[in-house]
Amino acid sequence: MDCVELTGTAPTRTSAVTTPANDPVILIARSFEAPRALVWRCYTEPKHLVHFWGPKGATNPVSEVDLRVGGAWRQVMRFASGNEYGYTSVYLEISPVDRLVWRDAPAGYRFGDKLPPAEMVTEMTLAEAGRLTSVHITVRFTSLAARDQAVKQGFASTVSEGSDKLDLYLFTLSATAAFQQE
């Protein structure tokens, strides 16, 4: 799947990314000016994921979602250098528009395959208040060392840049919808 590089300005918010000293987690909080159902769809539908997942400049030639408990989410990010980074996750819990929990999985994982112990489990919750949807993400690692290594490799900045792209994408979707209603 190809996607268009979005440019322009959208309502600017900053992702709050924290790493508590004695807990192997990365906590991410961000608000978007969009309905919760739309934000949910952006995180769970490949046609939306390809537009914002990953850091600035990355594209997503592969985005596959089997949105069911035990289903796989596969994503491949391609960088300007041509390098690619692919990963597979498995959904552990799904409460539509409220909560999504997934974990890492080996490449080639298929529904029902036996999984090794998780290295990383991610929980995402969404809450709507007025025109804003708050997204809270907790990424739990097996150890502080594993969490710190992920931070060192740019995990937090990748998430922040992806959130910036999502903010712009949501803004573009809203502007397109408004234009089509005229």
XYZ file of C-alpha atoms in Angstrom:
182
model
C 0.000 0.000 0.000
C 1.238 3.445 -0.834
C 0.399 6.529 1.107
C 0.732 10.218 0.511
C 3.212 12.204 2.586
C 1.066 14.725 4.417
C 2.250 18.283 4.743
C 0.673 21.354 6.217
C -0.418 22.283 9.671
C -2.942 20.750 11.989
C -3.850 21.522 15.569
C -0.510 20.999 17.281
C -0.340 18.905 20.411
C 2.601 17.182 21.951
C 2.821 13.581 22.981
C 3.680 13.180 26.643
C 6.165 10.316 26.792
C 7.446 9.244 30.204
C 9.672 6.470 31.490
C 9.212 5.930 35.241
C 12.497 5.234 37.021
C 11.638 1.852 38.554
C 8.995 0.473 36.198
C 9.879 -1.098 32.816
C 7.236 0.865 30.918
C 6.936 3.700 28.464
C 3.824 5.816 29.056
C 2.452 7.815 26.149
C -0.452 10.259 26.245
C -1.849 12.300 23.380
C -5.138 14.023 22.555
C -6.612 14.360 19.091
C -9.416 16.632 17.927
C -11.491 13.820 16.445
C -14.242 11.428 17.494
C -13.074 8.388 19.434
C -14.581 5.998 16.854
C -12.470 7.576 14.100
C -9.277 7.462 16.166
C -10.028 3.786 16.898
C -10.450 3.079 13.183
C -7.143 4.801 12.450
C -5.341 2.457 14.858
C -7.123 -0.699 13.664
C -7.624 -0.375 9.890
C -4.743 -0.707 7.418
C -6.221 1.927 5.077
C -5.630 4.453 7.877
C -2.489 2.992 9.516
C -0.466 3.419 6.321
C -0.893 7.184 6.549
C 0.636 7.760 9.962
C 2.372 4.734 11.472
C 6.053 5.300 12.187
C 8.371 8.276 12.165
C 8.356 11.180 9.742
C 9.489 10.092 6.287
C 8.608 6.417 6.808
C 6.054 4.729 4.596
C 4.182 1.499 5.248
C 4.217 -0.814 2.219
C 2.720 -3.609 4.348
C -0.113 -3.161 6.825
C -2.290 -6.158 7.675
C -4.767 -6.381 10.536
C -6.715 -9.430 11.717
C -8.648 -7.625 14.453
C -9.645 -10.474 16.756
C -8.158 -11.853 19.943
C -5.262 -14.011 18.728
C -5.224 -12.244 15.368
C -2.041 -10.760 13.942
C -1.116 -7.203 13.054
C 1.775 -6.997 10.592
C 3.450 -3.728 9.710
C 6.498 -2.954 7.583
C 7.958 0.535 7.722
C 10.196 1.658 4.863
C 12.610 4.507 5.450
C 14.017 7.044 2.981
C 17.286 5.064 2.927
C 15.360 2.058 1.567
C 15.821 0.113 4.803
C 12.750 -1.668 6.098
C 11.664 -2.642 9.583
C 8.902 -5.180 9.904
C 7.199 -6.559 12.956
C 4.249 -8.676 13.955
C 1.984 -8.254 16.951
C -0.870 -10.355 18.315
C -4.062 -8.921 19.776
C -4.707 -10.019 23.367
C -7.766 -7.899 24.227
C -10.170 -5.897 22.099
C -12.910 -3.645 23.461
C -13.992 -1.641 20.403
C -13.387 2.108 20.632
C -12.219 1.788 24.283
C -9.245 -0.524 24.735
C -6.782 -2.539 22.681
C -3.977 -4.758 24.008
C -1.321 -6.399 21.837
C 2.057 -8.068 22.214
C 5.068 -8.848 20.067
C 5.047 -12.060 18.027
C 7.506 -13.876 15.808
C 7.518 -13.126 12.078
C 5.181 -15.483 10.278
C 2.839 -15.870 13.270
C -0.609 -17.170 12.318
C -3.818 -17.267 14.355
C -3.561 -20.065 16.913
C 0.221 -20.517 16.752
C 1.983 -21.039 20.062
C 3.771 -17.895 21.211
C 7.064 -17.528 23.084
C 7.034 -15.320 26.200
C 6.235 -11.705 25.372
C 9.060 -9.185 25.223
C 6.692 -6.229 25.021
C 2.957 -5.814 25.767
C 1.126 -2.646 24.727
C -2.167 -1.401 26.145
C -4.033 1.467 24.498
C -7.114 3.148 25.946
C -9.215 5.851 24.313
C -11.501 8.322 26.064
C -13.635 11.023 24.484
C -14.362 14.370 26.130
C -16.131 16.911 23.971
C -14.245 17.276 20.695
C -11.088 15.576 21.980
C -10.116 11.936 22.130
C -7.363 11.095 24.592
C -5.158 8.139 23.792
C -3.144 6.583 26.626
C -0.615 3.912 25.766
C 1.381 1.797 28.193
C 4.185 -0.270 26.682
C 5.416 -2.842 29.219
C 8.830 -4.447 28.699
C 10.339 -7.498 30.413
C 12.987 -5.389 32.152
C 14.274 -1.874 32.672
C 17.235 -2.734 30.446
C 14.922 -3.759 27.588
C 12.865 -0.580 28.015
C 15.975 1.603 28.130
C 17.346 -0.083 24.991
C 14.066 0.664 23.155
C 14.286 4.299 24.241
C 17.933 4.457 23.131
C 16.908 3.120 19.703
C 14.390 5.939 19.280
C 11.117 4.284 20.308
C 9.756 7.403 22.009
C 10.592 9.750 19.142
C 9.113 7.288 16.630
C 5.846 7.216 18.585
C 5.781 11.013 18.918
C 6.406 11.550 15.211
C 3.735 8.968 14.352
C 1.294 10.798 16.634
C 2.125 14.072 14.874
C 1.372 12.371 11.542
C -1.902 10.993 12.949
C -2.894 14.459 14.131
C -2.324 15.841 10.630
C -4.083 12.863 9.021
C -7.157 13.331 11.254
C -7.147 17.041 10.423
C -7.013 16.165 6.711
C -9.896 13.686 7.084
C -11.987 16.344 8.861
C -11.196 18.975 6.239
C -12.049 16.550 3.425
C -15.354 15.617 5.087
C -16.244 19.289 5.580
C -15.402 20.063 1.949
C -17.533 17.150 0.697
C -20.512 18.405 2.701
C -20.451 21.837 1.025
